[in-house]
Short mmCIF file of C-alpha atoms in Angstrom, two decimals:
data_model
loop_
_atom_site.label_atom_id
_atom_site.label_comp_id
_atom_site.label_asym_id
_atom_site.label_seq_id
_atom_site.Cartn_x
_atom_site.Cartn_y
_atom_site.Cartn_z
CA MET A 1 7.32 13.33 -5.61
CA ALA A 2 7.05 9.86 -4.14
CA ILE A 3 5.11 8.33 -1.27
CA ARG A 4 6.23 10.00 1.93
CA SER A 5 4.04 8.10 4.42
CA VAL A 6 1.24 5.58 4.82
CA LEU A 7 -1.34 6.72 7.38
CA ILE A 8 -3.21 4.10 9.39
CA ASN A 9 -6.00 4.55 11.92
CA VAL A 10 -5.55 2.35 14.98
CA THR A 11 -7.41 1.79 18.22
CA ASP A 12 -4.32 1.23 20.38
CA ILE A 13 -1.07 3.04 19.57
CA ALA A 14 1.13 0.90 21.81
CA ARG A 15 -0.26 -2.36 20.40
CA SER A 16 0.13 -1.29 16.78
CA ALA A 17 3.58 0.23 17.25
CA ASP A 18 4.70 -3.02 18.88
CA PHE A 19 3.19 -5.06 16.02
CA TYR A 20 5.04 -3.13 13.32
CA SER A 21 8.24 -3.19 15.34
CA ARG A 22 8.10 -6.94 16.06
CA PHE A 23 7.08 -8.16 12.63
CA LEU A 24 8.37 -5.49 10.22
CA ASP A 25 11.39 -4.13 12.09
CA VAL A 26 10.27 -0.52 11.76
CA GLU A 27 12.25 2.01 13.75
CA THR A 28 10.33 4.36 16.03
CA VAL A 29 10.78 8.01 15.12
CA SER A 30 8.27 9.36 17.63
CA VAL A 31 5.38 8.05 19.72
CA ASP A 32 2.81 9.41 22.13
CA ALA A 33 -0.66 8.36 23.28
CA ASP A 34 -2.34 9.43 20.04
CA HIS A 35 0.27 9.13 17.30
CA ALA A 36 3.34 7.20 16.24
CA VAL A 37 5.77 7.69 13.38
CA LEU A 38 7.62 4.55 12.30
CA ASP A 39 10.48 4.41 9.81
CA ALA A 40 10.11 1.72 7.12
CA VAL A 41 13.26 2.64 5.13
CA THR A 42 11.70 4.32 2.06
CA ALA A 43 8.69 5.87 3.80
CA THR A 44 7.19 6.22 7.24
CA ILE A 45 4.17 4.49 8.71
CA ARG A 46 2.09 7.03 10.63
CA LEU A 47 -0.33 5.66 13.19
CA ARG A 48 -3.25 7.76 14.39
CA ARG A 49 -5.35 6.71 17.37
CA ILE A 50 -9.11 6.74 16.90
CA ASP A 51 -12.09 5.60 18.92
CA ALA A 52 -13.55 2.62 17.07
CA SER A 53 -16.99 4.20 16.73
CA ALA A 54 -17.24 3.62 12.97
CA SER A 55 -16.94 0.26 11.24
CA SER A 56 -14.80 0.08 8.14
CA THR A 57 -16.60 -0.55 4.85
CA TRP A 58 -13.42 -2.00 3.34
CA ILE A 59 -13.76 -5.68 2.40
CA ALA A 60 -11.19 -8.32 1.49
CA ASP A 61 -12.26 -8.52 -2.14
CA ASP A 62 -9.95 -7.10 -4.80
CA LEU A 63 -12.99 -6.27 -6.94
CA GLN A 64 -13.70 -3.46 -4.47
CA ALA A 65 -12.12 -0.36 -5.99
CA GLY A 66 -9.63 1.68 -4.02
CA PHE A 67 -7.07 0.62 -1.43
CA ARG A 68 -6.10 -3.07 -1.32
CA HIS A 69 -2.88 -3.50 0.69
CA VAL A 70 0.50 -2.12 1.78
CA GLY A 71 3.52 -4.04 0.48
CA PHE A 72 7.00 -4.54 1.93
CA LYS A 73 10.09 -6.11 0.38
CA VAL A 74 11.85 -8.68 2.59
CA SER A 75 14.81 -11.03 2.28
CA ASP A 76 13.66 -13.56 4.91
CA LEU A 77 10.01 -14.33 4.21
CA ASP A 78 9.95 -17.79 5.80
CA ALA A 79 11.35 -16.58 9.12
CA ARG A 80 8.86 -13.73 9.25
CA VAL A 81 5.95 -16.01 8.42
CA GLU A 82 7.05 -18.38 11.18
CA ALA A 83 7.07 -15.50 13.68
CA LEU A 84 3.63 -14.34 12.52
CA HIS A 85 2.24 -17.86 12.84
CA ALA A 86 3.72 -18.22 16.32
CA ALA A 87 1.90 -15.04 17.36
CA ALA A 88 -1.39 -16.26 15.79
CA VAL A 89 -1.52 -13.30 13.40
CA PRO A 90 -4.36 -13.87 10.90
CA PHE A 91 -3.36 -14.41 7.27
CA GLN A 92 -5.26 -13.47 4.14
CA LEU A 93 -3.00 -15.66 1.97
CA GLU A 94 -0.31 -18.10 3.04
CA PRO A 95 3.00 -17.89 1.12
CA ILE A 96 2.86 -18.70 -2.59
CA HIS A 97 5.19 -18.48 -5.57
CA ALA A 98 3.53 -15.77 -7.67
CA GLU A 99 3.65 -14.50 -11.24
CA GLY A 100 6.87 -12.55 -11.71
CA ASP A 101 8.98 -15.18 -9.92
CA VAL A 102 8.55 -13.82 -6.40
CA ARG A 103 7.24 -15.29 -3.16
CA ILE A 104 4.44 -13.39 -1.47
CA THR A 105 2.14 -13.61 1.53
CA PHE A 106 -0.63 -11.42 2.98
CA PHE A 107 -1.66 -10.90 6.61
CA TYR A 108 -3.59 -8.44 8.77
CA ASP A 109 -2.38 -5.85 11.25
CA PRO A 110 -4.36 -5.46 14.52
CA ASP A 111 -6.85 -3.05 12.95
CA GLY A 112 -7.47 -4.94 9.72
CA THR A 113 -5.02 -3.37 7.28
CA VAL A 114 -3.75 -5.98 4.82
CA LEU A 115 0.04 -6.15 4.60
CA GLU A 116 2.05 -8.00 1.97
CA LEU A 117 5.57 -9.41 2.15
CA VAL A 118 7.42 -9.83 -1.15
CA GLU A 119 10.67 -11.79 -1.45
CA GLY A 120 12.82 -11.58 -4.56
CA PRO A 121 13.24 -9.16 -7.48
CA LEU A 122 10.00 -9.01 -9.44
CA GLN A 123 10.49 -10.20 -13.03
CA TYR A 124 8.11 -7.98 -14.95
CA HIS A 125 6.33 -9.32 -18.03
CA GLU A 126 6.10 -5.85 -19.55
CA VAL A 127 8.69 -3.10 -19.15
CA TYR A 128 7.68 0.42 -20.12
CA ASP A 129 10.46 2.33 -18.35
CA ARG A 130 13.71 0.37 -18.26
CA ASP A 131 15.56 2.97 -16.19
CA ALA A 132 12.87 2.87 -13.50
CA VAL A 133 12.98 -0.93 -13.41
CA GLU A 134 16.77 -0.90 -13.07
CA ARG A 135 16.51 1.57 -10.19
CA ASP A 136 13.88 -0.65 -8.57
CA TRP A 137 16.08 -3.74 -8.85
CA GLY A 138 19.10 -1.68 -7.77
CA LEU A 139 17.61 -1.26 -4.29
CA GLY A 140 18.53 -4.92 -3.71
CA ASP A 141 17.57 -7.19 -0.84
CA PRO A 142 16.69 -5.15 2.24
CA ALA A 143 18.50 -5.56 5.54
CA ARG A 144 15.11 -5.02 7.17
CA PRO A 145 11.63 -4.87 5.62
CA ARG A 146 11.42 -1.98 3.19
CA PHE A 147 8.20 -0.22 2.25
CA ASP A 148 7.62 -1.06 -1.41
CA HIS A 149 4.11 -0.17 -2.59
CA VAL A 150 0.47 0.58 -1.99
CA ALA A 151 -1.96 -1.46 -4.09
CA GLU A 152 -5.21 -0.16 -5.54
CA THR A 153 -7.98 -1.58 -7.72
CA VAL A 154 -9.12 0.83 -10.44
CA GLU A 155 -11.64 1.01 -13.26
CA ASP A 156 -9.37 2.54 -15.90
CA LEU A 157 -5.56 2.34 -16.02
CA GLU A 158 -5.25 5.33 -18.35
CA VAL A 159 -7.30 7.54 -16.05
CA THR A 160 -5.22 6.44 -13.06
CA THR A 161 -1.92 6.94 -14.90
CA SER A 162 -2.96 10.44 -15.92
CA TYR A 163 -4.11 11.31 -12.40
CA TYR A 164 -0.88 10.22 -10.72
CA GLY A 165 1.20 11.64 -13.54
CA GLU A 166 0.43 15.02 -11.97
CA LEU A 167 2.29 13.77 -8.89
CA GLY A 168 5.32 12.66 -10.90
CA TYR A 169 4.38 9.01 -11.47
CA SER A 170 4.95 7.15 -14.73
CA LEU A 171 4.00 3.70 -15.95
CA MET A 172 6.99 1.46 -15.19
CA SER A 173 5.99 -2.14 -15.80
CA GLY A 174 3.32 -4.81 -15.77
CA ILE A 175 2.56 -8.38 -14.72
CA HIS A 176 0.01 -10.57 -16.50
CA GLN A 177 -2.26 -12.98 -14.65
CA PRO A 178 -3.18 -15.46 -17.42
CA SER A 179 -4.91 -17.92 -15.10
CA ASP A 180 -7.44 -15.34 -13.86
CA SER A 181 -10.67 -15.37 -15.89
CA ARG A 182 -11.61 -11.89 -14.65
CA GLY A 183 -9.06 -10.22 -16.93
CA PHE A 184 -6.78 -9.42 -14.00
CA GLU A 185 -3.67 -7.37 -14.79
CA ILE A 186 -1.17 -5.65 -12.51
CA ASN A 187 0.67 -2.49 -13.55
CA PHE A 188 3.16 -0.43 -11.59
CA LEU A 189 3.34 3.34 -11.45
CA ARG A 190 6.71 4.47 -10.16
CA ASP A 191 8.21 7.51 -8.53
CA GLY A 192 11.20 7.48 -6.20
CA ASP A 193 11.87 4.24 -4.36
CA SER A 194 8.31 2.88 -4.19
CA SER A 195 5.33 2.13 -6.41
CA LEU A 196 1.61 2.27 -6.78
CA GLU A 197 0.56 -1.27 -7.68
CA ILE A 198 -2.52 -0.95 -9.87
CA PHE A 199 -5.04 -3.79 -10.27
CA THR A 200 -7.45 -3.87 -13.20
CA TYR A 201 -10.15 -6.45 -13.96
CA GLU A 202 -11.47 -5.93 -17.48
CA LYS A 203 -14.00 -8.77 -17.35
CA ALA A 204 -15.50 -8.21 -13.90
CA GLU A 205 -17.70 -5.63 -12.24
CA LYS A 206 -16.14 -3.58 -9.48
CA THR A 207 -17.80 -2.22 -6.36
CA HIS A 208 -17.10 1.18 -4.85
CA ARG A 209 -17.29 2.64 -1.35
CA GLU A 210 -17.31 6.12 0.10
CA PRO A 211 -13.98 7.26 1.58
CA GLN A 212 -13.74 7.03 5.36
CA LEU A 213 -11.50 9.10 7.62
CA ASP A 214 -12.51 7.75 11.04
CA ALA A 215 -12.70 3.98 10.59
CA PRO A 216 -9.96 1.61 11.77
CA GLY A 217 -7.36 0.48 9.27
CA PHE A 218 -5.73 2.16 6.28
CA LEU A 219 -6.44 5.88 6.16
CA ALA A 220 -4.39 7.45 3.38
CA VAL A 221 -1.20 7.75 1.38
CA GLU A 222 0.84 10.90 1.88
CA PHE A 223 2.48 12.09 -1.34
CA ASP A 224 5.06 14.77 -1.94
CA GLY A 225 3.60 17.43 -4.21
CA GLY A 226 0.26 19.12 -4.78
CA ALA A 227 -3.26 17.79 -5.25
CA PRO A 228 -4.04 16.66 -8.83
CA GLY A 229 -6.63 18.69 -10.70
CA GLN A 230 -9.22 15.90 -10.55
CA ALA A 231 -8.72 15.21 -6.82
CA HIS A 232 -11.96 15.00 -4.84
CA ARG A 233 -11.74 16.65 -1.43
CA VAL A 234 -12.92 14.22 1.25
CA GLY A 235 -12.45 16.31 4.39
CA ASP A 236 -9.82 17.28 6.90
CA VAL A 237 -8.43 15.88 10.13
CA ALA A 238 -6.48 18.11 12.52
CA GLY A 239 -5.98 20.66 9.76
CA VAL A 240 -4.77 18.14 7.16
CA GLU A 241 -6.79 17.98 3.94
CA PHE A 242 -7.62 14.58 2.49
CA PHE A 243 -8.50 13.84 -1.11
CA ALA A 244 -9.64 10.80 -3.09
CA ASP A 245 -8.62 9.71 -6.57
CA PRO A 246 -11.25 8.58 -9.13
CA ASP A 247 -11.42 5.10 -7.54
CA GLY A 248 -11.55 6.24 -3.93
CA LEU A 249 -7.94 5.88 -2.77
CA VAL A 250 -7.61 8.48 -0.02
CA HIS A 251 -4.46 10.56 -0.01
CA THR A 252 -2.98 13.76 1.27
CA VAL A 253 -0.24 15.89 -0.22
CA THR A 254 2.69 17.76 1.26
CA PRO A 255 4.74 20.25 -0.79
CA ALA A 256 8.12 18.74 -1.61
#
């Protein structure tokens, strides 16, 4: 019961659809004045037009619990970074060689959603589910950018693992961050062909924010399945119910 879609609120459908098409090679499934559905290989990106009447309370600080970024696997990071630079797209982090022997970079879409590009097979420091890791690696280098994960900062890995276990997720692997004095660790919950990338900071205080449904940027993850027992109902939009997990990641569910 994996991630089916990532939902993003945007102020201009045409602009955002063009952005994702130009820089992430998504394929347009459908588009109108208020919505667009874009194929990103393992999931769809669903754009929803809003009036920018509310400001987002999301901040670019990974100590803020909840959503952090949307990640894509690529095989041509340098060429994509060059194209992003040429278009003056703002970056959160220029390319680096990261723990796990991969190259990564972070940049912003037109409405402030942070996107990550990852090049190379991630060499996990801890493997908890070898079969899941082998299936992950078996996807290989993508011919075009492939949706890979949604990242979230949480207070308690066990609580998060239990919550998403109700949606079919299991703890696959982990990456240590020994140079980070905040006790930063990354763990991966896996189901299907994508992951939830879970950040924990054992030695640092986290901040929290109330879920927002009408602010620009990331809106929610759409999962296959049913709402976990501890899901907090946030509200509904156009008849779709939205929930939040214990750390505020907004999601919706669709029966598989």
